[in-house]
Structures are given as C-alpha cells and as structure tokens.
PDB file of C-alpha atoms in Angstrom:
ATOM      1  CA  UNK I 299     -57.379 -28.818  -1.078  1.00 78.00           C
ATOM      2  CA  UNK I 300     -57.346 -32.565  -1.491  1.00 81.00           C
ATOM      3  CA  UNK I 301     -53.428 -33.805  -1.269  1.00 79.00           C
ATOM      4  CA  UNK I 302     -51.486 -36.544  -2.979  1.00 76.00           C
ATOM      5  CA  UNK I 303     -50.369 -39.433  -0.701  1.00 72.00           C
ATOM      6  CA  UNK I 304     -46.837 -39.634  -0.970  1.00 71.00           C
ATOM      7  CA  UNK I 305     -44.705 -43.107  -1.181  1.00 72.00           C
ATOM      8  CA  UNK I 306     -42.276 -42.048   1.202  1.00 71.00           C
ATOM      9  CA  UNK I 307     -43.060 -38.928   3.417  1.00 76.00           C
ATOM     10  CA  UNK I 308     -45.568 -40.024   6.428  1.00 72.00           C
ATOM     11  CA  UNK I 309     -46.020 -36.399   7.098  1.00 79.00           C
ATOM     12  CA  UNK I 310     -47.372 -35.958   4.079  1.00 82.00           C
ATOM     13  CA  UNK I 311     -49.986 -38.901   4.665  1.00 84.00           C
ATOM     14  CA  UNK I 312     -51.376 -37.215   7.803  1.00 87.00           C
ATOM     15  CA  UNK I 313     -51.769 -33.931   5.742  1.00 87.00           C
ATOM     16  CA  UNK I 314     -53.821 -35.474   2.956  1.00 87.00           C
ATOM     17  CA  UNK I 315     -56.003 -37.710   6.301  1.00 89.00           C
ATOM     18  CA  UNK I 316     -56.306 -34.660   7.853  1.00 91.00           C
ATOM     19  CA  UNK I 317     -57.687 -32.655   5.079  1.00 89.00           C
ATOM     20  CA  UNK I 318     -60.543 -36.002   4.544  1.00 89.00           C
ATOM     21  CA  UNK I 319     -60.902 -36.162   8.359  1.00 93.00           C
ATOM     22  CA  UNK I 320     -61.701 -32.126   8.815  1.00 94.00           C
ATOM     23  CA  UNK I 321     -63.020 -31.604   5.445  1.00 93.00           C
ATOM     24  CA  UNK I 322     -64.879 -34.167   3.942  1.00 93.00           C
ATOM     25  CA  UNK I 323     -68.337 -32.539   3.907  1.00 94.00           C
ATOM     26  CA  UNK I 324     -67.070 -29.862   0.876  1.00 95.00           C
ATOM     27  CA  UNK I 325     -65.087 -32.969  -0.675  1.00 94.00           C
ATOM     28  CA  UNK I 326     -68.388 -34.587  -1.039  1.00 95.00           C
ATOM     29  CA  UNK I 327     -70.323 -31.789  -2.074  1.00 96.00           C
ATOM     30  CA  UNK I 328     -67.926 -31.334  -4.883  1.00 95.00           C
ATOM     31  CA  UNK I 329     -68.059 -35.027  -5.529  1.00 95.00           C
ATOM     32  CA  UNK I 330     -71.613 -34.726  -6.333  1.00 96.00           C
ATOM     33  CA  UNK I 331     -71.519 -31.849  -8.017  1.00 95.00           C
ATOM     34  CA  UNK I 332     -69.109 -33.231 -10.630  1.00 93.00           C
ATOM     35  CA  UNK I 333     -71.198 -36.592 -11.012  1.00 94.00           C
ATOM     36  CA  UNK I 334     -74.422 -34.210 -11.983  1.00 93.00           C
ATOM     37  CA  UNK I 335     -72.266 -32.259 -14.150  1.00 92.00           C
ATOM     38  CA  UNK I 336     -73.631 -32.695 -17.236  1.00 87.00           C
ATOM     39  CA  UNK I 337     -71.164 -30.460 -19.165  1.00 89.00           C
ATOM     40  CA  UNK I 338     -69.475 -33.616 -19.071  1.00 85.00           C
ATOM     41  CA  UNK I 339     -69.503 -35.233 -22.590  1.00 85.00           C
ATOM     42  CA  UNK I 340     -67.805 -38.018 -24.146  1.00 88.00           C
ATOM     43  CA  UNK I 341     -66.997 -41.234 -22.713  1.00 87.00           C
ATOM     44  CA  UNK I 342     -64.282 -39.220 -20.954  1.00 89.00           C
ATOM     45  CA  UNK I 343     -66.957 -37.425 -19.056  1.00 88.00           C
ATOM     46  CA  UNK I 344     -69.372 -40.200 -18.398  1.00 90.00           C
ATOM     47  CA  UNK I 345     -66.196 -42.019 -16.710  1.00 92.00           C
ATOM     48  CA  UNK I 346     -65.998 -38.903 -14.600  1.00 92.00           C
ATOM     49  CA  UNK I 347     -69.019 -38.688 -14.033  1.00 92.00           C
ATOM     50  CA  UNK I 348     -69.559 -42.283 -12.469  1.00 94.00           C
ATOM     51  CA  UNK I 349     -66.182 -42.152 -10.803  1.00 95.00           C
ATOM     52  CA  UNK I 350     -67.274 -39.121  -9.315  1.00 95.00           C
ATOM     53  CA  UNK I 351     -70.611 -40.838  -7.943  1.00 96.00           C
ATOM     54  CA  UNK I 352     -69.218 -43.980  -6.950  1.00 96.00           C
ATOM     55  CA  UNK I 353     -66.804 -42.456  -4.431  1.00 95.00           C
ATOM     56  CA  UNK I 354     -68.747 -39.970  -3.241  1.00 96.00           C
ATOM     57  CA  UNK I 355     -71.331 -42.960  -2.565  1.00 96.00           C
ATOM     58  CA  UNK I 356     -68.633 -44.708  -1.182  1.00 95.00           C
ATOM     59  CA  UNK I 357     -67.469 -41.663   1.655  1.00 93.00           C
ATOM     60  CA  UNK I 358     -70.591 -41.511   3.246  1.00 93.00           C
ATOM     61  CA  UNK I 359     -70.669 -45.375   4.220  1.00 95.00           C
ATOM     62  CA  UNK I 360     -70.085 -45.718   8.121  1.00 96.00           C
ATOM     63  CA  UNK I 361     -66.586 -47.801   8.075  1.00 96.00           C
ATOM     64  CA  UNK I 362     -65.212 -45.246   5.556  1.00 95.00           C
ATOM     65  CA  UNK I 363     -65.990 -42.713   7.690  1.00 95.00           C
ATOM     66  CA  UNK I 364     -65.031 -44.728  11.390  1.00 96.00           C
ATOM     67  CA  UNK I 365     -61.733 -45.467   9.446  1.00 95.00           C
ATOM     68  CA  UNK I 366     -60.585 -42.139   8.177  1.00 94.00           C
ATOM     69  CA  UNK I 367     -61.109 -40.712  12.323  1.00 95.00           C
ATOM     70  CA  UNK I 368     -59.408 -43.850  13.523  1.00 96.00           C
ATOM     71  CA  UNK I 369     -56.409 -43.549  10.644  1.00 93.00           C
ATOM     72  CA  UNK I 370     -56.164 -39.804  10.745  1.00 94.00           C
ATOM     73  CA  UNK I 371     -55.352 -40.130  14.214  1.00 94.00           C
ATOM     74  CA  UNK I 372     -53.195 -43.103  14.297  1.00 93.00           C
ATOM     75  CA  UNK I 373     -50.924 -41.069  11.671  1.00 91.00           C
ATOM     76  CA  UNK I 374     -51.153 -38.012  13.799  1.00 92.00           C
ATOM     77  CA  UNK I 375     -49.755 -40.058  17.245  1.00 91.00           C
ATOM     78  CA  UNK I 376     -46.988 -41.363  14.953  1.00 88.00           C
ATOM     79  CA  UNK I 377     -46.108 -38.235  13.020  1.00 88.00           C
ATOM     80  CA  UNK I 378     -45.541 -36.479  16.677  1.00 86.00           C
ATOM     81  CA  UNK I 379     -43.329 -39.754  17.758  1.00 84.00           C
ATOM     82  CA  UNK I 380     -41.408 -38.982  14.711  1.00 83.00           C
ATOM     83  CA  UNK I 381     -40.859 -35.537  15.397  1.00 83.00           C
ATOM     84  CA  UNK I 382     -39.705 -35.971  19.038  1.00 81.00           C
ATOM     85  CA  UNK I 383     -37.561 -38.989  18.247  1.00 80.00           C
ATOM     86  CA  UNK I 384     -35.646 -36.890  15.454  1.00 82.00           C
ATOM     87  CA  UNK I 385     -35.265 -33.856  17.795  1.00 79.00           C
ATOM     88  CA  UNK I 386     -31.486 -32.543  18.377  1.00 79.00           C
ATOM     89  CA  UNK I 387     -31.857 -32.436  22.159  1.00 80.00           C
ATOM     90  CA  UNK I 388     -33.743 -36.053  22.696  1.00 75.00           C
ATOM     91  CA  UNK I 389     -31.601 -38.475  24.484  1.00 76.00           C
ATOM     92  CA  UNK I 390     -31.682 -42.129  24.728  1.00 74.00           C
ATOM     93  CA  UNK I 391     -33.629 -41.886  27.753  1.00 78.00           C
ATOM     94  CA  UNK I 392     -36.376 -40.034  26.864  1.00 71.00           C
ATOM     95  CA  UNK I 393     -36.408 -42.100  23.220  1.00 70.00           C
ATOM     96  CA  UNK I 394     -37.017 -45.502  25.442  1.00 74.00           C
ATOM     97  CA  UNK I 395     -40.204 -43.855  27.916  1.00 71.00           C
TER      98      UNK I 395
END
C-alpha cells in the first residue's frame, strides 16, 4: 500500500520510500492501468486519467528512480540514528562515536 508522507514523523517518510523503493513495479502497473481505464468519464476522469499517465511516465525516468534508492536509504541510515540516539540505555559516549 502506497503511504502518506507525514509533516512531522521521519519514520513515517522511510515507510512510504520504502514501499516506492521495494515496490514500485505494482505501483506502476496500477498507474497504467488507471490511465487506460476508460470507465473513467467526465472531466473528473480524464484528469485521472492523465494524472495517472503522467506520473507513471514520470517513475520510470532514470533520476527518479537513482533518487528514490539513494533517498530511501539516506532516510533509513537516519531513522536507525534516531532510534539509537533515543534509546534508554545510550550514554553520552556512545551518542558522540
């Protein structure tokens, strides 16, 4: 499932990169499938329709791609820092190294 990013939880930003970074292939898929749907009517549904195609055209360039690896793990490194700098038995010490 694709996640919401969230304004103030990080952890929540490496779930949503993780789920683009390990699952894009069915998030494109259903891209595409929603810009042929042609169920679709109304300007409503031609709107979704060309959203649909435009990012899905979009996810398969190569920076796209180079930057969700890159960001997924840069959020990933900093989301374990986090964890170990707010556990109970860290000390000063261990925070600096």
């Amino acid at each position: 499932t694709v996640k919401p990013l969230s304004e103030t939880r990080w952890v929540a930003r490496v779930f949503a990169m993780r789920v683009l970074r390990y699952e894009l292939g069915p998030v494109y898929d259903a891209l595409v499938s929603l810009a042929e749907d042609t169920n679709l009517k109304g300007v409503t549904g031609t709107q979704t329709r060309a959203e649909a195609e435009a990012i899905a055209n979009k996810i398969v360039d190569f920076k796209f791609l180079a930057a969700v690896v890159i960001w997924y793990k840069v959020l990933y490194e900093v989301n374990t820092t986090n964890k170990m700098l707010q556990g109970a038995a860290l000390d000063l010490s261990e925070a600096i190294k």
